[in-house]
């Protein structure tokens, strides 16, 4: 979750994503590694809420009672790559 601050905005963004995929690690040399990830999201939701709709840590049952200001729901493919160095 991320908070949005502005002149007239006091909101927070909530992103929920469930995905599955494959991870491939390729060792380039003794300490360098190439990481590749490919997958698909089964459920992806991006919503914004007013700060007065925050749910306390004990009240997870009230998460679905909130009313979103902005709501996006779309599944997508995931592709990610990176290089890492081991110390």
Short mmCIF file of C-alpha atoms in Angstrom, two decimals:
data_model
loop_
_atom_site.label_atom_id
_atom_site.label_comp_id
_atom_site.label_asym_id
_atom_site.label_seq_id
_atom_site.Cartn_x
_atom_site.Cartn_y
_atom_site.Cartn_z
CA UNK A 1 0.00 0.00 0.00
CA UNK A 2 1.16 3.53 -0.76
CA UNK A 3 -0.16 6.85 0.50
CA UNK A 4 -0.97 9.74 -1.87
CA UNK A 5 -0.46 13.24 -0.49
CA UNK A 6 -1.60 16.34 -2.26
CA UNK A 7 -3.49 19.58 -1.77
CA UNK A 8 -6.95 18.04 -1.92
CA UNK A 9 -6.05 14.32 -1.89
CA UNK A 10 -5.66 12.23 1.21
CA UNK A 11 -5.83 8.74 -0.27
CA UNK A 12 -3.91 5.50 -0.39
CA UNK A 13 -3.30 2.98 -3.18
CA UNK A 14 -3.83 -0.72 -2.59
CA UNK A 15 -2.37 -3.26 -5.07
CA UNK A 16 -3.22 -6.96 -4.81
CA UNK A 17 -1.64 -9.44 -7.19
CA UNK A 18 -1.48 -13.24 -7.40
CA UNK A 19 0.81 -14.68 -10.03
CA UNK A 20 2.69 -17.82 -11.01
CA UNK A 21 5.61 -18.34 -13.33
CA UNK A 22 9.08 -19.66 -13.92
CA UNK A 23 12.39 -18.38 -12.55
CA UNK A 24 15.65 -19.11 -14.34
CA UNK A 25 19.09 -18.32 -12.88
CA UNK A 26 22.15 -18.50 -15.11
CA UNK A 27 25.62 -18.20 -13.60
CA UNK A 28 27.72 -15.95 -15.87
CA UNK A 29 30.93 -16.28 -13.85
CA UNK A 30 32.00 -17.09 -10.29
CA UNK A 31 30.12 -14.11 -8.78
CA UNK A 32 27.81 -12.76 -11.53
CA UNK A 33 24.34 -14.21 -12.11
CA UNK A 34 21.57 -13.50 -14.65
CA UNK A 35 17.97 -13.81 -13.34
CA UNK A 36 14.96 -14.21 -15.66
CA UNK A 37 11.31 -14.42 -14.56
CA UNK A 38 8.28 -15.08 -16.80
CA UNK A 39 4.71 -15.69 -15.64
CA UNK A 40 1.07 -14.68 -15.64
CA UNK A 41 -1.11 -12.94 -13.07
CA UNK A 42 -4.27 -14.76 -12.06
CA UNK A 43 -5.70 -11.83 -10.14
CA UNK A 44 -4.54 -8.21 -10.22
CA UNK A 45 -6.40 -5.30 -8.60
CA UNK A 46 -5.34 -1.67 -8.21
CA UNK A 47 -7.59 0.51 -6.06
CA UNK A 48 -7.49 3.91 -4.35
CA UNK A 49 -9.30 4.64 -1.08
CA UNK A 50 -9.79 7.67 1.16
CA UNK A 51 -7.77 7.63 4.39
CA UNK A 52 -10.95 7.37 6.50
CA UNK A 53 -11.46 3.85 5.04
CA UNK A 54 -8.27 2.42 6.53
CA UNK A 55 -8.75 -1.01 8.08
CA UNK A 56 -7.01 -1.73 11.41
CA UNK A 57 -4.67 -4.70 11.77
CA UNK A 58 -7.29 -6.63 13.77
CA UNK A 59 -10.11 -5.97 11.26
CA UNK A 60 -9.14 -7.88 8.12
CA UNK A 61 -12.77 -8.99 7.75
CA UNK A 62 -13.70 -5.40 6.88
CA UNK A 63 -11.41 -5.20 3.80
CA UNK A 64 -14.25 -5.93 1.38
CA UNK A 65 -16.53 -3.29 2.99
CA UNK A 66 -14.46 -0.39 1.61
CA UNK A 67 -15.65 1.62 -1.43
CA UNK A 68 -12.90 2.35 -3.97
CA UNK A 69 -12.48 5.79 -5.57
CA UNK A 70 -10.64 4.30 -8.58
CA UNK A 71 -10.66 0.60 -9.45
CA UNK A 72 -8.69 -1.31 -12.11
CA UNK A 73 -8.85 -5.09 -12.58
CA UNK A 74 -6.83 -6.70 -15.33
CA UNK A 75 -4.68 -9.81 -15.74
CA UNK A 76 -1.34 -9.59 -17.52
CA UNK A 77 1.89 -11.36 -18.38
CA UNK A 78 5.03 -10.77 -16.31
CA UNK A 79 8.55 -10.55 -17.72
CA UNK A 80 11.46 -9.52 -15.55
CA UNK A 81 15.23 -9.74 -15.81
CA UNK A 82 18.15 -8.78 -13.66
CA UNK A 83 21.86 -9.18 -12.99
CA UNK A 84 23.19 -9.88 -9.52
CA UNK A 85 26.64 -9.95 -7.96
CA UNK A 86 27.49 -12.18 -4.98
CA UNK A 87 29.90 -10.83 -2.38
#
